[in-house]
Short mmCIF file of C-alpha atoms and ligand atoms in Angstrom, two decimals:
data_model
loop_
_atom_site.label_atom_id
_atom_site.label_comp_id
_atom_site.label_asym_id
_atom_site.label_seq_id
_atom_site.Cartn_x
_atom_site.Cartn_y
_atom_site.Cartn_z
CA UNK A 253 1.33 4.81 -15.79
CA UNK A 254 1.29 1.31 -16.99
CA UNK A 255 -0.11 -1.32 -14.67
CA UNK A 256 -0.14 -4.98 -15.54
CA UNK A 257 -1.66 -7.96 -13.49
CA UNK A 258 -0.32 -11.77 -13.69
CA UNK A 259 -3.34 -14.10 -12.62
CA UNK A 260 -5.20 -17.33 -13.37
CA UNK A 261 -8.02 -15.58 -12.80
CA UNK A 262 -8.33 -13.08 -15.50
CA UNK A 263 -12.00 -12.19 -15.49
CA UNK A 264 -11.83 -11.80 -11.77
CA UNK A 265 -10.86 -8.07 -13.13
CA UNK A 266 -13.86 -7.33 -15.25
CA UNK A 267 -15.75 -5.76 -12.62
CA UNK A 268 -13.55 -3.77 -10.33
CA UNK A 269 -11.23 -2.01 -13.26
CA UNK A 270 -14.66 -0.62 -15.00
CA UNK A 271 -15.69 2.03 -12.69
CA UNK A 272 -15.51 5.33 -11.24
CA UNK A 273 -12.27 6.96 -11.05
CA UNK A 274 -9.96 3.77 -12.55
CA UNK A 275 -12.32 3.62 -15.73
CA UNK A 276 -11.74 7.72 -16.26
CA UNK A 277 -7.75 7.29 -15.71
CA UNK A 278 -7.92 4.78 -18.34
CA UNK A 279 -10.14 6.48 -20.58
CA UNK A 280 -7.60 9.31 -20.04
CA UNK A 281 -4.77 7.57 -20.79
CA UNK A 282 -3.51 8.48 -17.68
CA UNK A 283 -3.15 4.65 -16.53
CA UNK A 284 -3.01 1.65 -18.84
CA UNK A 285 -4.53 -1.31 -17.35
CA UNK A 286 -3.28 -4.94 -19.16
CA UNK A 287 -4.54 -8.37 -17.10
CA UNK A 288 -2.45 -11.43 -18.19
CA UNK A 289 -3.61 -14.97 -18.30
CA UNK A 290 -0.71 -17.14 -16.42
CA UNK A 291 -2.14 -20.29 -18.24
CA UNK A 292 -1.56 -18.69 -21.55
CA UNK A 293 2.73 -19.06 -20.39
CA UNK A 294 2.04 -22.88 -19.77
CA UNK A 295 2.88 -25.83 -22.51
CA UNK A 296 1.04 -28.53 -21.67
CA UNK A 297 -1.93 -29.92 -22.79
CA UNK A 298 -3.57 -28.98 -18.93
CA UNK A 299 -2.24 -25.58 -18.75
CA UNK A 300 -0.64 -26.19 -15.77
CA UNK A 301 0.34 -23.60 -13.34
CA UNK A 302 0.85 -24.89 -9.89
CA UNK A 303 2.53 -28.31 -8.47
CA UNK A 304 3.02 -30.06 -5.05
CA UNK A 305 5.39 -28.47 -2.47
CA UNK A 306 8.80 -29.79 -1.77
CA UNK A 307 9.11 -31.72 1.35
CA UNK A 308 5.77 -32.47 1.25
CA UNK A 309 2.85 -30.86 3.46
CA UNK A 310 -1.06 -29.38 2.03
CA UNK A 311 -2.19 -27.64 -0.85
CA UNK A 312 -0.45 -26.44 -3.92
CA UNK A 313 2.51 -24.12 -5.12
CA UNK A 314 1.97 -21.59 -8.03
CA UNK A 315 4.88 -23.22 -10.40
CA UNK A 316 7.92 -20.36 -11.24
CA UNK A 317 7.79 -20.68 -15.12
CA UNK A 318 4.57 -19.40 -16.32
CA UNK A 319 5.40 -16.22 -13.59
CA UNK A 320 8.78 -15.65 -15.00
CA UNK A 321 7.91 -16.51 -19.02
CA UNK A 322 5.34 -13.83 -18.31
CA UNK A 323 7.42 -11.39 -16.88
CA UNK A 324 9.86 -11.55 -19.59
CA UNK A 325 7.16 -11.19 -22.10
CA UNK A 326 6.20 -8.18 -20.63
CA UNK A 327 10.19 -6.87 -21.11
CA UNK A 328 10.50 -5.60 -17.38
CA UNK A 329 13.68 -3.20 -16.15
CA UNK A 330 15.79 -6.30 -14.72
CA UNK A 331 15.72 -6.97 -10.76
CA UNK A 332 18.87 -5.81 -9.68
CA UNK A 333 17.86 -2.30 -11.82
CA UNK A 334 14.66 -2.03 -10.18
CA UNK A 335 15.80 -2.69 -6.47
CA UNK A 336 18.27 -0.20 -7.04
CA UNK A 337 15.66 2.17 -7.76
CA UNK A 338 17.30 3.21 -11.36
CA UNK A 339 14.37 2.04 -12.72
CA UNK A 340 10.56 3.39 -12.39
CA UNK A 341 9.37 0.00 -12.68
CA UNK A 342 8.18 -2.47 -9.92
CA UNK A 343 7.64 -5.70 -9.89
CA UNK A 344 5.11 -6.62 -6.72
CA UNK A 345 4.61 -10.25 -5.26
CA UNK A 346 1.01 -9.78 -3.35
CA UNK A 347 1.70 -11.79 -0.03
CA UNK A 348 0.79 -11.91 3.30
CA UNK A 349 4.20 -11.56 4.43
CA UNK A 350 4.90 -8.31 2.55
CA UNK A 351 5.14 -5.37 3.49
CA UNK A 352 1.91 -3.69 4.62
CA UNK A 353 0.18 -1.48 2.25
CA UNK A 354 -0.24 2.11 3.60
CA UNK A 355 -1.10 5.59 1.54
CA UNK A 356 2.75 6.65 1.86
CA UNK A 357 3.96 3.18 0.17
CA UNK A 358 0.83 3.79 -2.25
CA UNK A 359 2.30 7.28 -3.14
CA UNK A 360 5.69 5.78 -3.71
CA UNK A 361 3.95 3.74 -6.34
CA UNK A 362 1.93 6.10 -8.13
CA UNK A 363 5.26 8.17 -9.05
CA UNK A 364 6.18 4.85 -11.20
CA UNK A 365 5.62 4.27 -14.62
CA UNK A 366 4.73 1.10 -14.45
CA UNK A 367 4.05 -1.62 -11.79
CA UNK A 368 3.58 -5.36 -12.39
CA UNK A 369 1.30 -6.73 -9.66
CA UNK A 370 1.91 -10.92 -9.36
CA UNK A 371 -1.03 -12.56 -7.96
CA UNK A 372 -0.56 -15.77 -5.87
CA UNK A 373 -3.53 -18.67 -4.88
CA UNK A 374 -3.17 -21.93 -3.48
CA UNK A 375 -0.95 -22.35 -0.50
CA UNK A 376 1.35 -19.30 -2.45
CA UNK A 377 4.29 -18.64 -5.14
CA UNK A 378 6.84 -20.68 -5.39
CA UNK A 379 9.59 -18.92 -3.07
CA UNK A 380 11.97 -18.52 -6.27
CA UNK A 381 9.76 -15.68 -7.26
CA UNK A 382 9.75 -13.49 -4.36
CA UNK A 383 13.96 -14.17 -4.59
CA UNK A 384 14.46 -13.45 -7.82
CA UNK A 385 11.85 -12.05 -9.95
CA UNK A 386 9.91 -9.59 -7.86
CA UNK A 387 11.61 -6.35 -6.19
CA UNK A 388 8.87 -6.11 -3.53
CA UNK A 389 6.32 -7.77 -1.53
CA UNK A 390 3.39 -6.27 -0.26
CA UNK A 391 0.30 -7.22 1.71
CA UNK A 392 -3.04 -5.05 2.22
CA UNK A 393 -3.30 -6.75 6.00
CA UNK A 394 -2.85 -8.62 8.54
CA UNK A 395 -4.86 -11.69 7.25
CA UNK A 396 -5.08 -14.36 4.58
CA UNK A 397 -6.81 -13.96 1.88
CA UNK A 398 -7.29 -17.08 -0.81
CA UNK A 399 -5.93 -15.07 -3.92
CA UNK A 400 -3.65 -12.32 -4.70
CA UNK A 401 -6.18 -10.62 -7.20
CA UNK A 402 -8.65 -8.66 -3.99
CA UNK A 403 -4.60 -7.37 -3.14
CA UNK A 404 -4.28 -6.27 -6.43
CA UNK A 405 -7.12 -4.08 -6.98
CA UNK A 406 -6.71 -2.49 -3.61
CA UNK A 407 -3.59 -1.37 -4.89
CA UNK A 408 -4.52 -0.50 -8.59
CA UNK A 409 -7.53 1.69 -6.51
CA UNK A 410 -5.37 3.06 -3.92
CA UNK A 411 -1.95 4.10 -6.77
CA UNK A 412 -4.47 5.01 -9.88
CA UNK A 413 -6.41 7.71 -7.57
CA UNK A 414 -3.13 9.46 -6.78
CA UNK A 415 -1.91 9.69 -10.01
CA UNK A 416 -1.90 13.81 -11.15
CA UNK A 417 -5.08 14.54 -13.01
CA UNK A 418 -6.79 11.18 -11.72
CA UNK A 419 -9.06 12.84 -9.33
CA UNK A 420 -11.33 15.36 -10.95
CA UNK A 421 -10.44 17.92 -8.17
CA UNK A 422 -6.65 17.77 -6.64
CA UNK A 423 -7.00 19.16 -3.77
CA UNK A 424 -9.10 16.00 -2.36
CA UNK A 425 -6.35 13.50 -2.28
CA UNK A 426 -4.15 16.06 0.03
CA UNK A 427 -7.06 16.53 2.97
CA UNK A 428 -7.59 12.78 2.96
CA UNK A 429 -7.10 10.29 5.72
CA UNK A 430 -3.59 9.69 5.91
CA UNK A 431 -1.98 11.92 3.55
CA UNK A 432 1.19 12.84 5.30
CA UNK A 433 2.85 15.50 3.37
CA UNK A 434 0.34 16.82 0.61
CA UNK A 435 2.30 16.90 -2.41
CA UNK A 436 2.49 21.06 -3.41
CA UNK A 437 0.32 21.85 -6.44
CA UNK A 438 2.24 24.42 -8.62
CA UNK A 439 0.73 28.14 -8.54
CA UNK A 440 -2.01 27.47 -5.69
CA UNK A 441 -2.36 29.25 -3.04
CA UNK A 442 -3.41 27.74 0.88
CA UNK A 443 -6.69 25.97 0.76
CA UNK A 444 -9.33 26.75 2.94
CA UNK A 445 -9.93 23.35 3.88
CA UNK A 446 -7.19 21.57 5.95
CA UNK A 447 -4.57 19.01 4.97
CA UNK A 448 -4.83 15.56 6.69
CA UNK A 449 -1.59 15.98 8.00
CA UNK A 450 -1.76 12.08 8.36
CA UNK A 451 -4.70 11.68 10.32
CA UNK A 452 -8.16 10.68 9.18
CA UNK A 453 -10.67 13.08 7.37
CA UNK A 454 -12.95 15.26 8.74
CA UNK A 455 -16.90 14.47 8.64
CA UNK A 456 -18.69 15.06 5.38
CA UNK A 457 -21.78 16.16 5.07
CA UNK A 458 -24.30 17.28 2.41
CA UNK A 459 -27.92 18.57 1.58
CA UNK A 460 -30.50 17.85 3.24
CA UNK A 461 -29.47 19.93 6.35
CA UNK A 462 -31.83 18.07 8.46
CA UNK A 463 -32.63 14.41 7.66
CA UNK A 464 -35.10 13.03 9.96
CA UNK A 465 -34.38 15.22 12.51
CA UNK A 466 -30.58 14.31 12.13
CA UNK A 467 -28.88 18.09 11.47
CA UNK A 468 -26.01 19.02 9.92
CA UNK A 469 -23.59 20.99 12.50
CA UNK A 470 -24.40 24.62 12.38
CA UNK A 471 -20.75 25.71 11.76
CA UNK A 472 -21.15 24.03 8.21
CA UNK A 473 -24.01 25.61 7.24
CA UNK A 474 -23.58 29.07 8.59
CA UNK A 475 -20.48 29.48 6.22
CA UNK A 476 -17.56 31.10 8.15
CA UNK A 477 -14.49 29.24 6.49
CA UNK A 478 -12.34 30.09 9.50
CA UNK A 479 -14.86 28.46 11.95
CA UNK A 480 -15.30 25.61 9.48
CA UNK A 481 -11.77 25.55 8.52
CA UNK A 482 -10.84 24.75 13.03
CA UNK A 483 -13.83 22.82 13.43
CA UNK A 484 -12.65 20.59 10.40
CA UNK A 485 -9.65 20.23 12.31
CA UNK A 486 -11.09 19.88 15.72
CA UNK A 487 -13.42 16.35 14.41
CA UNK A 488 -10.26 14.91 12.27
CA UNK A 489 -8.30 14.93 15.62
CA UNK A 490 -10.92 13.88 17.54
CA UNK A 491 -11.69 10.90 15.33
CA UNK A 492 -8.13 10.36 15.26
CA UNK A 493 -8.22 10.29 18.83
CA UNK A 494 -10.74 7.87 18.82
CA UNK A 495 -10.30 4.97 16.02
CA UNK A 496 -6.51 5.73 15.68
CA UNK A 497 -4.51 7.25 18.65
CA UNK A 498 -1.62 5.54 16.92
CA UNK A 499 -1.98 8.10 13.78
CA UNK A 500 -1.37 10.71 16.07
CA UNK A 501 2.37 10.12 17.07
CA UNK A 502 3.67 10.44 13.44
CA UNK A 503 1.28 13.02 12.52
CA UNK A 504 2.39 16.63 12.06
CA UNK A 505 0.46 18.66 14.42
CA UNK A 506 0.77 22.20 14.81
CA UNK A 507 0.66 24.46 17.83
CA UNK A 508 -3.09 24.62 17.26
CA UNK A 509 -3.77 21.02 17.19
CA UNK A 510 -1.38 20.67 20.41
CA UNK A 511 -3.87 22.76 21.94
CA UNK A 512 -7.23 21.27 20.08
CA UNK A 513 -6.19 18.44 21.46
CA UNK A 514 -5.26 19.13 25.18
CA UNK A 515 -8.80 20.79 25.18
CA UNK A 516 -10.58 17.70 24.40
CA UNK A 517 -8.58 15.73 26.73
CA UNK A 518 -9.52 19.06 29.54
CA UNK A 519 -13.25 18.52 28.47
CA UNK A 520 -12.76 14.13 28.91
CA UNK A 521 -11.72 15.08 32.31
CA UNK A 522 -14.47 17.43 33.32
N1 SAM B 164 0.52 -19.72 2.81
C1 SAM B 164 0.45 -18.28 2.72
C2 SAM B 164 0.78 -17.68 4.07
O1 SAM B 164 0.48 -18.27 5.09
O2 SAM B 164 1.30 -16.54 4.08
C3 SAM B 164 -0.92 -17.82 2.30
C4 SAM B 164 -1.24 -18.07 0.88
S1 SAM B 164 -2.75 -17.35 0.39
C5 SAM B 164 -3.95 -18.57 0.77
C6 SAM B 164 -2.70 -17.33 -1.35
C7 SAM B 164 -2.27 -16.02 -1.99
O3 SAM B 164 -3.16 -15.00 -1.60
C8 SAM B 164 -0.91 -15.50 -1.61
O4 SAM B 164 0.12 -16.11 -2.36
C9 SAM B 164 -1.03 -14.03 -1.91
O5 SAM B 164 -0.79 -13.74 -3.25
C10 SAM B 164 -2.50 -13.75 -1.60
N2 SAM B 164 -2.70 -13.12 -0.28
C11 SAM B 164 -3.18 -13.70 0.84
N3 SAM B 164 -3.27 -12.84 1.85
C12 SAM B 164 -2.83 -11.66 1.38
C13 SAM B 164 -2.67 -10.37 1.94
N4 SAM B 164 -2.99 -10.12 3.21
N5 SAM B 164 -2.20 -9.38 1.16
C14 SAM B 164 -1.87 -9.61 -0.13
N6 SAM B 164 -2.01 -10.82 -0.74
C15 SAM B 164 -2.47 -11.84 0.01
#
């Protein structure tokens, strides 16, 4: 997958593109990572890239040209092509009035072969982008950030992780928080541990088995996967329950959970 990231702030990316699991994708070849200097698409002698707003009012406006001069350098599907969805390309307009990022939208991305994310600052991007340029919009929340580029590498993180063969062992991206519908993996049989189902992971633990007198739950250590696989189970609902109760509507829960969960509910009221 090729990913490419329009910015004034180029070396913003140094750090978070160099580690972990994004480093090994691109050592891989598995994602190719290219960070584009908008002031490099400017003519004047200032390397201008953003102007006063129309009509007046504070800050600045990223200016259209260096965004779109940029974008055509890069020799992107047209828009009307990519909204249509005949292309695997995306062109993504990091705003706070996108679209909200989410691990099914993240999915969606990862089976592209290449997004471009646009980075706005100042007061945003002038309008003309959004209109005509990009085929999407997204936000990672409900709050303003100053820059586009923290958006960005949440979603390089969040798309590069599920693409096949990023993660060293498949099966951990299908029991994660949120995964909805675990994508099948060719020629493998059920796992022992459970799928997320769309609600959040199960506890984690790991040696020592008792840390200052803080123990791992027998279950884990006694090593019955059945009893390990329901209490898995058990804690993600419960800490669905807890932090997310709105998980739980959209989640697909089987006749097991329905009754996980009217126990704990049966053991809240006693
Ligand atoms: N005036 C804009 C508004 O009220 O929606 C906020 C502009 S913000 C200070 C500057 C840039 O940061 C935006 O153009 C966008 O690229 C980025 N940004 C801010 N909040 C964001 C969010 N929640 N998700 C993604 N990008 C965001």
């Amino acid at each position: 997958m090729k990913i490419d990231i329009l910015t004034i702030f180029p070396d913003f990316f140094r750090g978070p593109l160099d580690f972990g699991i994004i480093r090994r994708a691109q050592e891989a070849g598995l994602a190719e990572i290219a960070v584009h200097d908008l002031r490099q698409f400017t003519h004047d002698k200032h390397r201008t890239v953003d102007d006063r707003p129309f009509g007046g009012g504070e800050g600045m406006v990223l200016k259209p040209e260096p965004i779109f001069e940029s974008l055509e350098a890069l020799a992107v599907a047209p828009q009307s092509e990519r909204r249509s969805g005949e292309a695997r390309e995306s062109v993504i307009l990091l705003s706070a009035q996108g679209r909200r990022l989410d691990q099914a939208l993240a999915g969606e991305l990862s089976g592209l072969q290449r997004i471009v994310l646009i980075c706005g600052r100042y007061e945003g991007v002038d309008e003309r982008v959004g209109q005509f340029l990009a085929d999407r919009e997204i936000s990672i929340g409900d709050y303003v950030l100053s820059g586009g580029e923290i958006g960005a590498a949440v979603i390089v993180d969040a798309v590069t992780r599920l693409i096949p063969g990023a993660l060293g062992n498949e099966a951990s991206a299908r029991q994660e928080s949120f995964t909805a519908h675990p994508p099948v993996v060719a020629g493998e049989g059920p796992s022992s541990t459970c799928s997320s189902g769309g609600l959040l992971d199960y506890p984690h633990y790991t040696r020592p088995a008792d840390f200052r007198g803080m123990t791992v739950p027998q279950v884990l250590v006694q090593g019955n996967h059945e009893e390990i696989r329901r209490w898995r189970r058990r804690t993600a609902l419960e800490k669905t329950l807890r932090n997310r109760p709105d998980l739980l509507a959209q989640a697909a829960l089987s006749k097991e959970d329905q009754e996980i969960l009217a126990g704990i509910a049966q053991d809240k009221l006693s």
